[in-house]
PDB file of C-alpha atoms in Angstrom:
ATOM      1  CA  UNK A   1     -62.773   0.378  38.630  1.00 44.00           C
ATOM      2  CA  UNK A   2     -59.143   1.904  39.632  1.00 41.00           C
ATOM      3  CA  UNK A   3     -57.544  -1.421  38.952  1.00 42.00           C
ATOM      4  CA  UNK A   4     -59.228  -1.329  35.278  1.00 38.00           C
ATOM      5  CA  UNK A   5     -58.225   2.123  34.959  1.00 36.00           C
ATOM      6  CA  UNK A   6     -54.081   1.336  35.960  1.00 34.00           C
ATOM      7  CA  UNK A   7     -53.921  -1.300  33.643  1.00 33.00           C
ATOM      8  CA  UNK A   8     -55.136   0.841  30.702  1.00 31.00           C
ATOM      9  CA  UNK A   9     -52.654   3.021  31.351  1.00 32.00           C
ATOM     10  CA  UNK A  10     -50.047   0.879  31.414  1.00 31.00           C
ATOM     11  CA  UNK A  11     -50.788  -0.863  28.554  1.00 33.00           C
ATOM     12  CA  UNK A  12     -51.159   2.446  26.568  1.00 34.00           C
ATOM     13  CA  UNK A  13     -47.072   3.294  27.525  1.00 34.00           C
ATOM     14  CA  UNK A  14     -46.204  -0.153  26.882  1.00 33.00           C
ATOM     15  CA  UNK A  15     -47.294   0.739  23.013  1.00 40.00           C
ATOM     16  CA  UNK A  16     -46.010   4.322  22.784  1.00 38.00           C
ATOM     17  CA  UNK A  17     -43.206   4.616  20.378  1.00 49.00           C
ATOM     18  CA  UNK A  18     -41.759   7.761  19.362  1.00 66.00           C
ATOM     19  CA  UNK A  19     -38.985   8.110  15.922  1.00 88.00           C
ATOM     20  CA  UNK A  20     -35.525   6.201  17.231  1.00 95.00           C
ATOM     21  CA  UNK A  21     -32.423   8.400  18.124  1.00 96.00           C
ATOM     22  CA  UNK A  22     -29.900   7.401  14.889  1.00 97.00           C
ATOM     23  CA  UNK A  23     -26.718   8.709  14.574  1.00 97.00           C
ATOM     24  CA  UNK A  24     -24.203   7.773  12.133  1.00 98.00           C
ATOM     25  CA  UNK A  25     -20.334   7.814  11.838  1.00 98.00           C
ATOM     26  CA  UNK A  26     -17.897   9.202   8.568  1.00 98.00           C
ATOM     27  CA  UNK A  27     -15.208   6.763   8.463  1.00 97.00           C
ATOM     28  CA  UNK A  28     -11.838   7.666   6.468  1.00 95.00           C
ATOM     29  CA  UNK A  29      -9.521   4.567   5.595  1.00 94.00           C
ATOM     30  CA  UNK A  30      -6.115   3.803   3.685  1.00 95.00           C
ATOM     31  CA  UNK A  31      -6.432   1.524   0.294  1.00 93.00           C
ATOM     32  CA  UNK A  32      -4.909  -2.095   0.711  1.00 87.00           C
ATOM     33  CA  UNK A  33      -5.793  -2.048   4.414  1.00 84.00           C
ATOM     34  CA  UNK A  34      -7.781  -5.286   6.441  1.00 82.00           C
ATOM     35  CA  UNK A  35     -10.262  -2.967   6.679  1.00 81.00           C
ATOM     36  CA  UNK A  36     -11.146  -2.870   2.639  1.00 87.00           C
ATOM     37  CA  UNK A  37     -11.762  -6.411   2.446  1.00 86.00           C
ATOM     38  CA  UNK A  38     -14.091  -6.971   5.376  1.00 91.00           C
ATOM     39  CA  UNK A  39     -15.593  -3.809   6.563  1.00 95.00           C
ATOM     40  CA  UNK A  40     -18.359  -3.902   9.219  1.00 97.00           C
ATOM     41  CA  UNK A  41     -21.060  -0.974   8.322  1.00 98.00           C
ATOM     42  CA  UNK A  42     -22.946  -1.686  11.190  1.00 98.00           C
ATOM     43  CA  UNK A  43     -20.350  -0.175  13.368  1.00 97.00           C
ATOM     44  CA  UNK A  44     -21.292   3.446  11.610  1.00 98.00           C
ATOM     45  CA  UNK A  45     -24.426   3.271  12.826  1.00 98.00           C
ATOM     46  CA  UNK A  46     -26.017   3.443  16.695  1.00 97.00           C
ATOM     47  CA  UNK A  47     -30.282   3.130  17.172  1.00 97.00           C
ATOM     48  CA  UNK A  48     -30.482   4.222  20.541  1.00 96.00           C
ATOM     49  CA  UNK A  49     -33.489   1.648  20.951  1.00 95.00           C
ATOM     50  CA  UNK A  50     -34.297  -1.987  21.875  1.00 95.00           C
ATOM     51  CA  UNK A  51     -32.701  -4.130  19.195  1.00 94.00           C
ATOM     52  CA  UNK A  52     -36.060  -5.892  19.439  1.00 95.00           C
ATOM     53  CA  UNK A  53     -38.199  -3.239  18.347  1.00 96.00           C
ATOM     54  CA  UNK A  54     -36.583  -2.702  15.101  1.00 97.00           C
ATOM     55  CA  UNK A  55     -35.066  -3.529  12.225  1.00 97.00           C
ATOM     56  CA  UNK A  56     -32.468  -2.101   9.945  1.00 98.00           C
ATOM     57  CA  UNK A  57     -31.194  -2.206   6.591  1.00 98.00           C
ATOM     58  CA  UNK A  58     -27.973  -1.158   4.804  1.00 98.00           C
ATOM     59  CA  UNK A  59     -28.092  -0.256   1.031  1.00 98.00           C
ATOM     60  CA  UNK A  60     -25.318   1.287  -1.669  1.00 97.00           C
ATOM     61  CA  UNK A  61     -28.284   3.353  -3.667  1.00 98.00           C
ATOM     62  CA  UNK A  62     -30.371   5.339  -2.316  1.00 98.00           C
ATOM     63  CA  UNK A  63     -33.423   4.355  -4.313  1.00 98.00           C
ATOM     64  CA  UNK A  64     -33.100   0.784  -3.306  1.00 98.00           C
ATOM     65  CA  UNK A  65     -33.421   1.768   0.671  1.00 98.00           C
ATOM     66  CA  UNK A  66     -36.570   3.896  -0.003  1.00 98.00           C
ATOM     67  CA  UNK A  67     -38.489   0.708  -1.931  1.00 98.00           C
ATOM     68  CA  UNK A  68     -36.408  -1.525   0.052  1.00 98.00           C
ATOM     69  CA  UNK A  69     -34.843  -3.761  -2.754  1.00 98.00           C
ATOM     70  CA  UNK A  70     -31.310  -4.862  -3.052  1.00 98.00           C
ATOM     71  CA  UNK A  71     -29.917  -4.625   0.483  1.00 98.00           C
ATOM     72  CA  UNK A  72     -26.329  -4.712   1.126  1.00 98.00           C
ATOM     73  CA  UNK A  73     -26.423  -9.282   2.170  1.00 97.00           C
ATOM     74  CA  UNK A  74     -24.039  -8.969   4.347  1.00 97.00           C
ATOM     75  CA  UNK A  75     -23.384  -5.660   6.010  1.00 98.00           C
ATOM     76  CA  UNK A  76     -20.575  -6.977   9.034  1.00 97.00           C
ATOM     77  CA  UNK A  77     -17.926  -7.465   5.903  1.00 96.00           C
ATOM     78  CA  UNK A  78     -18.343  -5.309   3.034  1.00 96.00           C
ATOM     79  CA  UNK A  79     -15.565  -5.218   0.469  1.00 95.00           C
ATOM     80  CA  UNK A  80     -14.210  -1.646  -0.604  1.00 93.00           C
ATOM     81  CA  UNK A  81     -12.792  -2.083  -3.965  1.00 87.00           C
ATOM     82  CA  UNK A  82     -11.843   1.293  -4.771  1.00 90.00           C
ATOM     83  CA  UNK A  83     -10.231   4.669  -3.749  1.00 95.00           C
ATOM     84  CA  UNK A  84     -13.058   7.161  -3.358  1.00 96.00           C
ATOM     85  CA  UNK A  85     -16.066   8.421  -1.140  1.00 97.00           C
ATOM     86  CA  UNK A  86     -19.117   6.073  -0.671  1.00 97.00           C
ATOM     87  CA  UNK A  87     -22.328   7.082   0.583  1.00 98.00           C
ATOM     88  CA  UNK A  88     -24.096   4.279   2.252  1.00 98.00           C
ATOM     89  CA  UNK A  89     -28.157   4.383   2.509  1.00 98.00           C
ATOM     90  CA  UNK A  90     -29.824   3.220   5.882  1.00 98.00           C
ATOM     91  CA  UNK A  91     -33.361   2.015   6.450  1.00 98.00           C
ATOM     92  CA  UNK A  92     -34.610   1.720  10.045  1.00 98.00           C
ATOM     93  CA  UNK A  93     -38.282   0.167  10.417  1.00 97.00           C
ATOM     94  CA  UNK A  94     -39.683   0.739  13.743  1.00 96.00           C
ATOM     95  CA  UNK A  95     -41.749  -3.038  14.201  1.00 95.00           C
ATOM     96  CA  UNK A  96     -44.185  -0.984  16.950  1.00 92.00           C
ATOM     97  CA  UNK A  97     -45.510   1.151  14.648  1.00 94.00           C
ATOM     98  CA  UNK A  98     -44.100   0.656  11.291  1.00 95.00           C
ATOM     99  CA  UNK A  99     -42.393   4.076  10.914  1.00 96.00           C
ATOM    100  CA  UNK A 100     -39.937   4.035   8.790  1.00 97.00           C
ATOM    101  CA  UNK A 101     -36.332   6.162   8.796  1.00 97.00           C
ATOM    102  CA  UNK A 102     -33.788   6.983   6.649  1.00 98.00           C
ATOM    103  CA  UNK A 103     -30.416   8.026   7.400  1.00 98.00           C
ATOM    104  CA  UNK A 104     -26.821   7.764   5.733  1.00 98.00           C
ATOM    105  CA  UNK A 105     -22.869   7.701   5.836  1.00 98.00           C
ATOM    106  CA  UNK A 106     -20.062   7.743   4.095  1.00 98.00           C
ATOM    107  CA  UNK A 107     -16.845   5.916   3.567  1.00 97.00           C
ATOM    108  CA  UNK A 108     -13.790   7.407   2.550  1.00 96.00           C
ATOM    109  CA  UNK A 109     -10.727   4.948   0.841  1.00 96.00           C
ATOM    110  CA  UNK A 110      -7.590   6.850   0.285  1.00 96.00           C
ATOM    111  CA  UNK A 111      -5.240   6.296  -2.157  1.00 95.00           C
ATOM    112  CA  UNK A 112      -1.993   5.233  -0.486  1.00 95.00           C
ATOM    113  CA  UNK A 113       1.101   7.915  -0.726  1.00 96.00           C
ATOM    114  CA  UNK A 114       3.600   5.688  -3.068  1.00 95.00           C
ATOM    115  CA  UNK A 115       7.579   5.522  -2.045  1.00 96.00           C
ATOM    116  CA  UNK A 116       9.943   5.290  -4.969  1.00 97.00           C
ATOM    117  CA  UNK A 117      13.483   3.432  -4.281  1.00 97.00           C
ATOM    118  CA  UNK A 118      16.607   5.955  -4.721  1.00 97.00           C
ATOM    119  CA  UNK A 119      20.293   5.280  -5.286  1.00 96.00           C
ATOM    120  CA  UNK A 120      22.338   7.688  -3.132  1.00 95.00           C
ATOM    121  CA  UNK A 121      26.438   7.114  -4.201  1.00 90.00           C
ATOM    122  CA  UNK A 122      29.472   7.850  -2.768  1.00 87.00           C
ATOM    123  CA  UNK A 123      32.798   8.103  -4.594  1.00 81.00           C
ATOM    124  CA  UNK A 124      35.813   9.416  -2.253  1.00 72.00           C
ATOM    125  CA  UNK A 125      37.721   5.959  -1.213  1.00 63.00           C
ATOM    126  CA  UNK A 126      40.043   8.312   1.016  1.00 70.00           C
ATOM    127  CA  UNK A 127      36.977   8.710   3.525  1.00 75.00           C
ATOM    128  CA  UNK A 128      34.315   7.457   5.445  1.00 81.00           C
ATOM    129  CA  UNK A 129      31.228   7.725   3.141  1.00 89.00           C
ATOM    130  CA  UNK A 130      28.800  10.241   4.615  1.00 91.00           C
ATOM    131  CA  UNK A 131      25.257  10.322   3.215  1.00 94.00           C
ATOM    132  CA  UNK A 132      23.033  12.992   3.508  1.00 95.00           C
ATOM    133  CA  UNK A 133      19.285  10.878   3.431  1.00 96.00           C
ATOM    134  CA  UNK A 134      17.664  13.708   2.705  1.00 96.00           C
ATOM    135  CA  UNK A 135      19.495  14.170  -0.749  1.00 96.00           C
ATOM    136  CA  UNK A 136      17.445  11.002  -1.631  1.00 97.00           C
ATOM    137  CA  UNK A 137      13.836  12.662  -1.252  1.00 97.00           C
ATOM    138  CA  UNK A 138      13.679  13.982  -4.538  1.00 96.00           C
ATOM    139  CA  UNK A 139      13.926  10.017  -6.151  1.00 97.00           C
ATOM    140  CA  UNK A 140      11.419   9.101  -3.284  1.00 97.00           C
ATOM    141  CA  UNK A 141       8.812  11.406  -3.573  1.00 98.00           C
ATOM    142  CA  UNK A 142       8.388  12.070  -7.155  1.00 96.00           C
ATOM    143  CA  UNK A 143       5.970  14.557  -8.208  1.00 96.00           C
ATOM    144  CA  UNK A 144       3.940  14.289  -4.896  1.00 97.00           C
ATOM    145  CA  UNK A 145       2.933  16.912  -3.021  1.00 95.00           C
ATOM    146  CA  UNK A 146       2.412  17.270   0.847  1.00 96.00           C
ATOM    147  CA  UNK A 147       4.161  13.722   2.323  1.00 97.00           C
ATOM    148  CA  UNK A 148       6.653  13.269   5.055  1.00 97.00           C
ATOM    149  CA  UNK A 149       9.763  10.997   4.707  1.00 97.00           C
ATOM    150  CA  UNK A 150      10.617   8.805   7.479  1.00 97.00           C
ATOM    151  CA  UNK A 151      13.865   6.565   7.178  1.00 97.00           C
ATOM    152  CA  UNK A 152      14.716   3.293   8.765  1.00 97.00           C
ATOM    153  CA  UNK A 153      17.389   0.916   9.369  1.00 96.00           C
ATOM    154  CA  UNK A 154      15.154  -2.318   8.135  1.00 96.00           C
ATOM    155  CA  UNK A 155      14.195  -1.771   4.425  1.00 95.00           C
ATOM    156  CA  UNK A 156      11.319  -4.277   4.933  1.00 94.00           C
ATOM    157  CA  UNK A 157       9.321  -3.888   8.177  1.00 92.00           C
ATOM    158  CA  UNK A 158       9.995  -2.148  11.742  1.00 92.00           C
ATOM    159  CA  UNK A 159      13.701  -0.938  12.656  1.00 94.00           C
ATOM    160  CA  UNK A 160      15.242   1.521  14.035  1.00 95.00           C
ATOM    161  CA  UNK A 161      13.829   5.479  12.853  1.00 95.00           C
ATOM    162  CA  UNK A 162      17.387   7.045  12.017  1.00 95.00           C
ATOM    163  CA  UNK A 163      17.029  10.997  11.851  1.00 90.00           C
ATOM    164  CA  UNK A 164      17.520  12.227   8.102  1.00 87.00           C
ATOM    165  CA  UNK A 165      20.952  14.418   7.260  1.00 87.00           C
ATOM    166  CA  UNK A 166      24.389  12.922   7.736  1.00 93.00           C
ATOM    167  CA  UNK A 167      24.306   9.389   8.263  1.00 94.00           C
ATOM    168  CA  UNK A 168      27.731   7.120   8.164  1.00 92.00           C
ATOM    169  CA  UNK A 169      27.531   4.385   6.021  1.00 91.00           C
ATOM    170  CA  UNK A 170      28.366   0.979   8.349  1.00 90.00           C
ATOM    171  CA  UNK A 171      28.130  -1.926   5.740  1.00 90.00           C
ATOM    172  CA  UNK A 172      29.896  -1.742   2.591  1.00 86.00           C
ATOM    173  CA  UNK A 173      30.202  -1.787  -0.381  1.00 87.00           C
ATOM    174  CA  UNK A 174      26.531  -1.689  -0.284  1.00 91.00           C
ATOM    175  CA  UNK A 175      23.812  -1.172   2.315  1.00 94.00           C
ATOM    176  CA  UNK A 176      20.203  -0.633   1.855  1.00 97.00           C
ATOM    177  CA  UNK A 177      17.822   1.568   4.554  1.00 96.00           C
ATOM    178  CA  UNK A 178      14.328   1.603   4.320  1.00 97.00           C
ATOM    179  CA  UNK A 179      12.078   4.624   3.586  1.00 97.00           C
ATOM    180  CA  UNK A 180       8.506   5.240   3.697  1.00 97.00           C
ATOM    181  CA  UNK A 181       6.230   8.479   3.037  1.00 97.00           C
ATOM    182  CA  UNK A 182       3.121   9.504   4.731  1.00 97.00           C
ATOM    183  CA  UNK A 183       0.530  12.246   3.733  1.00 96.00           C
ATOM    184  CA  UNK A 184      -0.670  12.425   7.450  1.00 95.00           C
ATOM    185  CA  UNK A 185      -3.819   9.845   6.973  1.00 94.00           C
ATOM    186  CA  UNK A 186      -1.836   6.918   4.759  1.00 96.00           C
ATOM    187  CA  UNK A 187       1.535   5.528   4.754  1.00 96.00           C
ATOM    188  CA  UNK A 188       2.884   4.044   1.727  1.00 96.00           C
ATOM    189  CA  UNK A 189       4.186   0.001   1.646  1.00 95.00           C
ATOM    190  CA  UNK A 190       8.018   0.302   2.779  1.00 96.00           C
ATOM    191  CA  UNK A 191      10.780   0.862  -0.044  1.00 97.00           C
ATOM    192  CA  UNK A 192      14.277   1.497  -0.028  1.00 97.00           C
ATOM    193  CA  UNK A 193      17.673   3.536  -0.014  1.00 97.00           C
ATOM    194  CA  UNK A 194      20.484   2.116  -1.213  1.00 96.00           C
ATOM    195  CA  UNK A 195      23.741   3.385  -0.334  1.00 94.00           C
ATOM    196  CA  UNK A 196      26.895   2.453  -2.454  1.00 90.00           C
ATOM    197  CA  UNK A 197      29.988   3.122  -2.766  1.00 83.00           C
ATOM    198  CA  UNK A 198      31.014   1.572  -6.165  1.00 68.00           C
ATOM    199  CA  UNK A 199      28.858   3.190  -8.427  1.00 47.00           C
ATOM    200  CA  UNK A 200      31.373   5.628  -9.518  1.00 53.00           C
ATOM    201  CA  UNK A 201      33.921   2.878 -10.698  1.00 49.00           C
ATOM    202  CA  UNK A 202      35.999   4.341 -11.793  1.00 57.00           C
ATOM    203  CA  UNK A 203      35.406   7.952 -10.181  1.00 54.00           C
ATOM    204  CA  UNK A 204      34.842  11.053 -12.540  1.00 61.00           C
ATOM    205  CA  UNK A 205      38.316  12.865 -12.964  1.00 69.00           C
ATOM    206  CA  UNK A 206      38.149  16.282 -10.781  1.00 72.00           C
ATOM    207  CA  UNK A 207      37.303  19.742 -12.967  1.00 77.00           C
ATOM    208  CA  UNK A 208      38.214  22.888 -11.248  1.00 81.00           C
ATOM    209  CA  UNK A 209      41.346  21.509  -9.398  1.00 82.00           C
ATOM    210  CA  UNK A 210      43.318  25.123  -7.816  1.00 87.00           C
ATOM    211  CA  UNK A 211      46.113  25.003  -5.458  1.00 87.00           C
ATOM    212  CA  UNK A 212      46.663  27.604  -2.960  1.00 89.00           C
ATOM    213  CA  UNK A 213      47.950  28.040   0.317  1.00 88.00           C
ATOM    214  CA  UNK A 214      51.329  26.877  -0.732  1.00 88.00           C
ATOM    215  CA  UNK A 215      54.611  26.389   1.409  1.00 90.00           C
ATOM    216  CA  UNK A 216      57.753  24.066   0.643  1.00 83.00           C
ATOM    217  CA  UNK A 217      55.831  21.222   2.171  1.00 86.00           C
ATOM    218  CA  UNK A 218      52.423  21.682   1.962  1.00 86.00           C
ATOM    219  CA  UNK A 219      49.354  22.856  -0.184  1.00 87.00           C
ATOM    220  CA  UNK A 220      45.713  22.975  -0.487  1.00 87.00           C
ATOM    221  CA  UNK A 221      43.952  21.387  -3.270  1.00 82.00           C
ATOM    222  CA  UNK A 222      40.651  21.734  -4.287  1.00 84.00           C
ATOM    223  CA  UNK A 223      38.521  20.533  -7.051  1.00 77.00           C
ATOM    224  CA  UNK A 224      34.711  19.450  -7.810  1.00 75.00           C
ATOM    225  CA  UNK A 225      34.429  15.608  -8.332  1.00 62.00           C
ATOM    226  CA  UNK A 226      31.111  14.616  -9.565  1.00 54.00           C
ATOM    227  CA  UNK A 227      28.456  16.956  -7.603  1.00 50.00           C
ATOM    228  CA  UNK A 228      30.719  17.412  -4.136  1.00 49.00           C
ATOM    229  CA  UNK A 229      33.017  19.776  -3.817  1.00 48.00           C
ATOM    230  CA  UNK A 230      36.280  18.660  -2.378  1.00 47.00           C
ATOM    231  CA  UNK A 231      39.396  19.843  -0.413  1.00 47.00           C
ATOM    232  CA  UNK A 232      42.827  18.107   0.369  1.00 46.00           C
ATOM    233  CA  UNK A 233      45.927  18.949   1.809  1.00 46.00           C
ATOM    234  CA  UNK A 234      49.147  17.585   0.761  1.00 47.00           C
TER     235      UNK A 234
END
């Protein structure tokens, strides 16, 4: 009678099943990423149960996951075809005792920050052209707000991150830097800078132009070429 007892018992725990622990992840993501064309939503959600006790079903409307119609074929690689938040639906079904759950998550596509290409100029011949990078964020950003501007010496892919403010022009007459802008989550495709120094061919004539500090061989000169202001001492 004890032995028929014990196995009673143990076959009542074997069939005890209680709701499944689900927990679901937010994901945020850049447009034009790997990620958008191939996206696994199974990795946003974790049943803390035996695999073999349940199944599971991923759905875009909410509707369709209560009367279980139209699920999502193939969940591992969903494409994300546009910039915007997605709510995904889940439906768990516990096999045991045919309890059913619902849960969701959302996906988040950001629209990429976009880089414009600038033209920065130069038009003293009489010294070593000097650009200020900086002066070029205006053409680069446009009317967008909240970005960072990071400059490199490879205006297609990797390089060297040069500091923006003065930098010394090393190939000539032309040479091109690349530039991208972030907005902290996305960073936009790689663009350029391109520095040259015979876009003011033939160089504006000066306005302004004073003299002063004037001896029997020597004076200072200065005028305003262009947008610089300039000073030279004959």
């Amino acid at each position: 009678m004890k032995k028929i007892y014990l196995f009673l018992l143990l076959f009542v725990f074997s069939i005890s099943y209680g709701q499944f622990d689900i927990s679901t992840i937010n994901v945020t993501m850049c447009e034009n990423t790997s990620q958008n064309w191939g996206f696994d939503l199974t990795s946003c959600v974790v049943v803390d149960a035996n695999p073999t006790d349940y199944t599971i079903g991923y759905f875009d409307v909410e509707a369709n996951a209560i009367a279980n119609i139209n699920a999502i074929l193939d969940p591992t690689s969903y494409y994300l075809s546009s910039v915007g938040t997605l709510i995904f639906y889940v439906r768990v079904l516990n096999i045991q005792t045919n309890e059913i759950q619902f849960t969701s998550f959302n996906i988040t596509v950001n629209a990429l920050p976009y880089a414009n290409p600038a033209v920065l100029t130069f038009c003293d011949p009489t010294a070593p052209p000097i650009y200020n990078l900086e002066d070029a964020n205006t053409q680069i950003i446009g009317d967008q707000q909240n970005v960072t501007v990071t400059y490199w010496t490879n205006p297609f892919s990797g390089g060297v991150l040069l500091v923006g403010g003065p930098f010394t022009q090393t190939v000539f007459p032309i040479q091109v830097i690349g530039v991208d802008i972030s907005d902290g989550i996305c960073t936009s495709p790689r663009t350029s800078i391109t520095l040259s120094t015979n876009d003011c061919n033939p160089c504006l004539p000066p306005s302004l132009l004073t003299a002063s500090n004037i001896t029997d061989t020597s004076a200072l000169l200065s005028w305003n070429q262009s947008t610089s202001a300039f000073l030279r001492f004959i």
